[in-house]
mmCIF file of C-alpha atoms in Angstrom:
data_model
loop_
_atom_site.group_PDB
_atom_site.id
_atom_site.type_symbol
_atom_site.label_atom_id
_atom_site.label_comp_id
_atom_site.label_asym_id
_atom_site.label_seq_id
_atom_site.Cartn_x
_atom_site.Cartn_y
_atom_site.Cartn_z
ATOM 1 C CA UNK A 155 -61.519 -63.612 163.170
ATOM 2 C CA UNK A 156 -61.886 -63.706 159.403
ATOM 3 C CA UNK A 157 -59.816 -65.822 157.050
ATOM 4 C CA UNK A 158 -58.927 -64.952 153.496
ATOM 5 C CA UNK A 159 -61.348 -67.610 152.192
ATOM 6 C CA UNK A 160 -64.228 -65.823 153.897
ATOM 7 C CA UNK A 161 -63.840 -63.029 151.338
ATOM 8 C CA UNK A 162 -62.934 -64.962 148.190
ATOM 9 C CA UNK A 163 -66.040 -64.921 146.076
ATOM 10 C CA UNK A 164 -66.950 -65.386 142.444
ATOM 11 C CA UNK A 165 -66.592 -62.883 139.642
ATOM 12 C CA UNK A 166 -70.014 -61.430 140.452
ATOM 13 C CA UNK A 167 -68.523 -59.877 143.604
ATOM 14 C CA UNK A 168 -69.782 -56.440 144.505
ATOM 15 C CA UNK A 169 -68.691 -54.352 147.456
ATOM 16 C CA UNK A 170 -65.662 -53.731 149.628
ATOM 17 C CA UNK A 171 -64.285 -54.154 153.105
ATOM 18 C CA UNK A 172 -62.339 -51.512 154.988
ATOM 19 C CA UNK A 173 -59.067 -52.478 156.637
ATOM 20 C CA UNK A 174 -57.837 -50.084 159.331
ATOM 21 C CA UNK A 175 -54.229 -49.975 160.517
ATOM 22 C CA UNK A 176 -52.775 -48.076 163.452
ATOM 23 C CA UNK A 177 -49.179 -48.897 164.349
ATOM 24 C CA UNK A 178 -46.618 -50.002 161.735
ATOM 25 C CA UNK A 179 -43.604 -50.908 163.842
ATOM 26 C CA UNK A 180 -39.935 -51.497 162.922
ATOM 27 C CA UNK A 181 -38.885 -55.130 162.554
ATOM 28 C CA UNK A 182 -35.804 -54.626 164.747
ATOM 29 C CA UNK A 183 -34.706 -52.174 167.421
ATOM 30 C CA UNK A 184 -38.203 -50.888 168.082
ATOM 31 C CA UNK A 185 -37.813 -48.049 170.623
ATOM 32 C CA UNK A 186 -41.302 -48.928 171.933
ATOM 33 C CA UNK A 187 -41.376 -52.745 171.953
ATOM 34 C CA UNK A 188 -44.550 -52.886 174.043
ATOM 35 C CA UNK A 189 -46.589 -51.030 171.421
ATOM 36 C CA UNK A 190 -48.651 -53.640 169.618
ATOM 37 C CA UNK A 191 -48.743 -53.202 165.888
ATOM 38 C CA UNK A 192 -47.932 -54.670 162.531
ATOM 39 C CA UNK A 193 -44.220 -55.138 161.890
ATOM 40 C CA UNK A 194 -42.893 -53.557 158.689
ATOM 41 C CA UNK A 195 -42.110 -56.815 156.871
ATOM 42 C CA UNK A 196 -45.493 -58.246 157.864
ATOM 43 C CA UNK A 197 -47.186 -55.113 156.513
ATOM 44 C CA UNK A 198 -45.394 -55.584 153.173
ATOM 45 C CA UNK A 199 -46.496 -59.235 153.037
ATOM 46 C CA UNK A 200 -50.073 -58.224 153.828
ATOM 47 C CA UNK A 201 -50.074 -55.689 150.994
ATOM 48 C CA UNK A 202 -48.797 -58.331 148.558
ATOM 49 C CA UNK A 203 -51.514 -60.746 149.693
ATOM 50 C CA UNK A 204 -54.177 -58.056 149.371
ATOM 51 C CA UNK A 205 -53.014 -57.143 145.860
ATOM 52 C CA UNK A 206 -53.160 -60.791 144.808
ATOM 53 C CA UNK A 207 -56.596 -61.569 146.238
ATOM 54 C CA UNK A 208 -58.536 -58.315 146.273
ATOM 55 C CA UNK A 209 -58.884 -55.067 144.382
ATOM 56 C CA UNK A 210 -57.423 -52.308 146.526
ATOM 57 C CA UNK A 211 -59.705 -49.363 145.966
ATOM 58 C CA UNK A 212 -59.277 -45.630 146.373
ATOM 59 C CA UNK A 213 -61.407 -43.292 148.440
ATOM 60 C CA UNK A 214 -63.099 -42.118 145.231
ATOM 61 C CA UNK A 215 -64.149 -45.696 144.413
ATOM 62 C CA UNK A 216 -65.452 -46.195 147.964
ATOM 63 C CA UNK A 217 -67.390 -42.931 147.734
ATOM 64 C CA UNK A 218 -68.833 -43.950 144.382
ATOM 65 C CA UNK A 219 -69.952 -47.264 145.867
ATOM 66 C CA UNK A 220 -71.691 -45.390 148.712
ATOM 67 C CA UNK A 221 -73.918 -43.673 146.179
ATOM 68 C CA UNK A 222 -74.220 -46.219 143.389
ATOM 69 C CA UNK A 223 -73.845 -49.465 145.394
ATOM 70 C CA UNK A 224 -71.900 -50.949 142.541
ATOM 71 C CA UNK A 225 -68.283 -52.020 142.226
ATOM 72 C CA UNK A 226 -69.076 -54.948 139.938
ATOM 73 C CA UNK A 227 -66.668 -53.691 137.277
ATOM 74 C CA UNK A 228 -63.688 -54.653 139.432
ATOM 75 C CA UNK A 229 -64.545 -58.413 139.518
ATOM 76 C CA UNK A 230 -63.141 -58.862 143.036
ATOM 77 C CA UNK A 231 -64.111 -57.771 146.507
ATOM 78 C CA UNK A 232 -62.587 -54.349 147.091
ATOM 79 C CA UNK A 233 -60.398 -53.373 150.040
ATOM 80 C CA UNK A 234 -60.132 -49.807 151.270
ATOM 81 C CA UNK A 235 -57.003 -49.323 153.408
ATOM 82 C CA UNK A 236 -57.139 -46.705 156.142
ATOM 83 C CA UNK A 237 -54.896 -45.511 158.987
ATOM 84 C CA UNK A 238 -56.056 -44.000 162.260
ATOM 85 C CA UNK A 239 -54.586 -41.543 164.753
ATOM 86 C CA UNK A 240 -51.994 -39.579 162.725
ATOM 87 C CA UNK A 241 -48.956 -41.500 163.922
ATOM 88 C CA UNK A 242 -45.350 -40.988 162.853
ATOM 89 C CA UNK A 243 -45.487 -44.698 161.894
ATOM 90 C CA UNK A 244 -47.633 -43.645 158.958
ATOM 91 C CA UNK A 245 -44.726 -41.917 157.202
ATOM 92 C CA UNK A 246 -43.138 -45.342 156.778
ATOM 93 C CA UNK A 247 -46.494 -46.846 155.798
ATOM 94 C CA UNK A 248 -46.973 -44.130 153.151
ATOM 95 C CA UNK A 249 -43.538 -44.849 151.705
ATOM 96 C CA UNK A 250 -44.329 -48.576 151.431
ATOM 97 C CA UNK A 251 -47.748 -47.842 149.921
ATOM 98 C CA UNK A 252 -46.120 -45.568 147.328
ATOM 99 C CA UNK A 253 -43.758 -48.403 146.352
ATOM 100 C CA UNK A 254 -46.866 -50.525 145.661
ATOM 101 C CA UNK A 255 -48.702 -47.617 143.994
ATOM 102 C CA UNK A 256 -51.527 -47.999 146.536
ATOM 103 C CA UNK A 257 -53.727 -45.132 147.662
ATOM 104 C CA UNK A 258 -55.143 -45.116 151.181
ATOM 105 C CA UNK A 259 -56.809 -42.795 153.667
ATOM 106 C CA UNK A 260 -55.083 -41.332 156.720
ATOM 107 C CA UNK A 261 -57.407 -40.047 159.433
ATOM 108 C CA UNK A 262 -55.570 -37.389 161.421
ATOM 109 C CA UNK A 263 -57.062 -36.105 164.701
ATOM 110 C CA UNK A 264 -57.286 -32.325 164.582
ATOM 111 C CA UNK A 265 -55.922 -31.995 168.141
ATOM 112 C CA UNK A 266 -52.428 -32.973 167.006
ATOM 113 C CA UNK A 267 -52.486 -30.103 164.516
ATOM 114 C CA UNK A 268 -54.530 -27.498 166.359
ATOM 115 C CA UNK A 269 -53.309 -28.060 169.923
ATOM 116 C CA UNK A 270 -49.989 -29.750 169.083
ATOM 117 C CA UNK A 271 -50.889 -32.448 171.595
ATOM 118 C CA UNK A 272 -51.258 -36.199 171.072
ATOM 119 C CA UNK A 273 -54.661 -37.757 170.487
ATOM 120 C CA UNK A 274 -56.308 -39.692 173.317
ATOM 121 C CA UNK A 275 -55.408 -43.216 172.096
ATOM 122 C CA UNK A 276 -51.765 -42.183 171.711
ATOM 123 C CA UNK A 277 -51.555 -40.961 175.310
ATOM 124 C CA UNK A 278 -53.040 -44.249 176.518
ATOM 125 C CA UNK A 279 -50.986 -46.582 174.313
ATOM 126 C CA UNK A 280 -47.627 -44.859 174.670
ATOM 127 C CA UNK A 281 -48.207 -44.071 178.336
ATOM 128 C CA UNK A 282 -48.786 -47.726 179.173
ATOM 129 C CA UNK A 283 -46.010 -48.909 176.825
ATOM 130 C CA UNK A 284 -43.423 -46.516 178.237
ATOM 131 C CA UNK A 285 -44.257 -46.522 181.918
ATOM 132 C CA UNK A 286 -46.220 -49.722 182.493
ATOM 133 C CA UNK A 287 -49.805 -50.142 183.573
ATOM 134 C CA UNK A 288 -49.131 -49.585 187.288
ATOM 135 C CA UNK A 289 -47.548 -46.148 186.747
ATOM 136 C CA UNK A 290 -50.239 -45.212 184.236
ATOM 137 C CA UNK A 291 -52.946 -46.052 186.797
ATOM 138 C CA UNK A 292 -51.200 -43.961 189.465
ATOM 139 C CA UNK A 293 -51.277 -41.032 187.016
ATOM 140 C CA UNK A 294 -54.944 -41.799 186.255
ATOM 141 C CA UNK A 295 -55.852 -41.566 189.952
ATOM 142 C CA UNK A 296 -54.082 -38.218 190.229
ATOM 143 C CA UNK A 297 -55.877 -36.942 187.110
ATOM 144 C CA UNK A 298 -59.275 -38.090 188.417
ATOM 145 C CA UNK A 299 -58.632 -36.259 191.686
ATOM 146 C CA UNK A 300 -57.505 -33.069 189.917
ATOM 147 C CA UNK A 301 -60.640 -33.131 187.745
ATOM 148 C CA UNK A 302 -62.872 -33.705 190.810
ATOM 149 C CA UNK A 303 -64.090 -37.091 189.571
ATOM 150 C CA UNK A 304 -65.020 -39.962 191.867
ATOM 151 C CA UNK A 305 -62.034 -42.253 192.243
ATOM 152 C CA UNK A 306 -64.222 -45.216 193.216
ATOM 153 C CA UNK A 307 -66.307 -44.834 190.057
ATOM 154 C CA UNK A 308 -63.388 -44.805 187.599
ATOM 155 C CA UNK A 309 -60.568 -46.541 189.435
ATOM 156 C CA UNK A 310 -58.919 -49.691 188.065
ATOM 157 C CA UNK A 311 -57.234 -51.940 190.601
ATOM 158 C CA UNK A 312 -54.311 -53.881 189.202
ATOM 159 C CA UNK A 313 -51.810 -56.132 190.961
ATOM 160 C CA UNK A 314 -48.873 -57.219 188.799
ATOM 161 C CA UNK A 315 -48.445 -60.988 188.720
ATOM 162 C CA UNK A 316 -51.977 -61.586 189.961
ATOM 163 C CA UNK A 317 -54.261 -59.809 187.493
ATOM 164 C CA UNK A 318 -54.446 -60.364 183.751
ATOM 165 C CA UNK A 319 -52.687 -57.261 182.388
ATOM 166 C CA UNK A 320 -54.588 -57.301 179.072
ATOM 167 C CA UNK A 321 -57.968 -57.385 180.791
ATOM 168 C CA UNK A 322 -56.902 -54.496 183.005
ATOM 169 C CA UNK A 323 -55.682 -52.510 179.988
ATOM 170 C CA UNK A 324 -59.068 -53.084 178.308
ATOM 171 C CA UNK A 325 -60.819 -51.986 181.500
ATOM 172 C CA UNK A 326 -58.656 -48.854 181.599
ATOM 173 C CA UNK A 327 -59.369 -48.003 177.955
ATOM 174 C CA UNK A 328 -63.122 -48.460 178.477
ATOM 175 C CA UNK A 329 -63.084 -45.634 181.040
ATOM 176 C CA UNK A 330 -62.010 -43.179 178.350
ATOM 177 C CA UNK A 331 -64.147 -44.632 175.576
ATOM 178 C CA UNK A 332 -67.430 -45.280 177.350
ATOM 179 C CA UNK A 333 -67.554 -44.067 180.920
ATOM 180 C CA UNK A 334 -66.272 -40.499 180.681
ATOM 181 C CA UNK A 335 -67.713 -37.961 178.291
ATOM 182 C CA UNK A 336 -65.301 -36.692 175.641
ATOM 183 C CA UNK A 337 -64.383 -33.451 177.418
ATOM 184 C CA UNK A 338 -63.659 -35.112 180.773
ATOM 185 C CA UNK A 339 -61.815 -37.931 179.031
ATOM 186 C CA UNK A 340 -59.605 -35.402 177.243
ATOM 187 C CA UNK A 341 -58.970 -33.388 180.446
ATOM 188 C CA UNK A 342 -57.981 -36.512 182.384
ATOM 189 C CA UNK A 343 -55.705 -37.784 179.615
ATOM 190 C CA UNK A 344 -53.973 -34.421 179.192
ATOM 191 C CA UNK A 345 -53.276 -34.404 182.921
ATOM 192 C CA UNK A 346 -51.853 -37.932 182.641
ATOM 193 C CA UNK A 347 -49.759 -36.755 179.694
ATOM 194 C CA UNK A 348 -48.319 -33.914 181.797
ATOM 195 C CA UNK A 349 -47.544 -36.248 184.702
ATOM 196 C CA UNK A 350 -45.857 -39.105 182.904
ATOM 197 C CA UNK A 351 -44.000 -37.166 180.228
ATOM 198 C CA UNK A 352 -42.584 -34.628 182.687
ATOM 199 C CA UNK A 353 -40.885 -37.268 184.834
#
């Protein structure tokens, strides 16, 4: 874990760090309270802190640095702010960024535009948040069976109250990130999506 002081350097600073956000959640009455993310007020505080201690750079400045390796004219370490997964949360984030006159990059998975289906991380995160890990794993087993994949090879055993839920969530996510190829991962997750959202 980095602290602010780790990045405060002298006026000869050159370079930037990239800060990636995913979920920007409402402070109150969050319809998905189990989704982990940055609360709106915390996000605003973070932007203020970043403005005070860093130079928030645009994509053009980051691209220029990639070729010229020089951001020394800004006198502070740069920060490039990005957002992953094309979430509805990002509409609120964009509004807050506009209030601060900050440019950032939003990476939008093409599947949500082309196929009108959620990206893989969204199916995992919202599926577990809405239905709980146990129900998600039941849907995973069904999806593995439908896709003719070995249950023993990809199964995650979880007993509520006995197992550490966060370790089991990490184990579940690693199946889709590292153990299944992209196509199989997508097929399994789309089957899970059909099962849990059609209940």
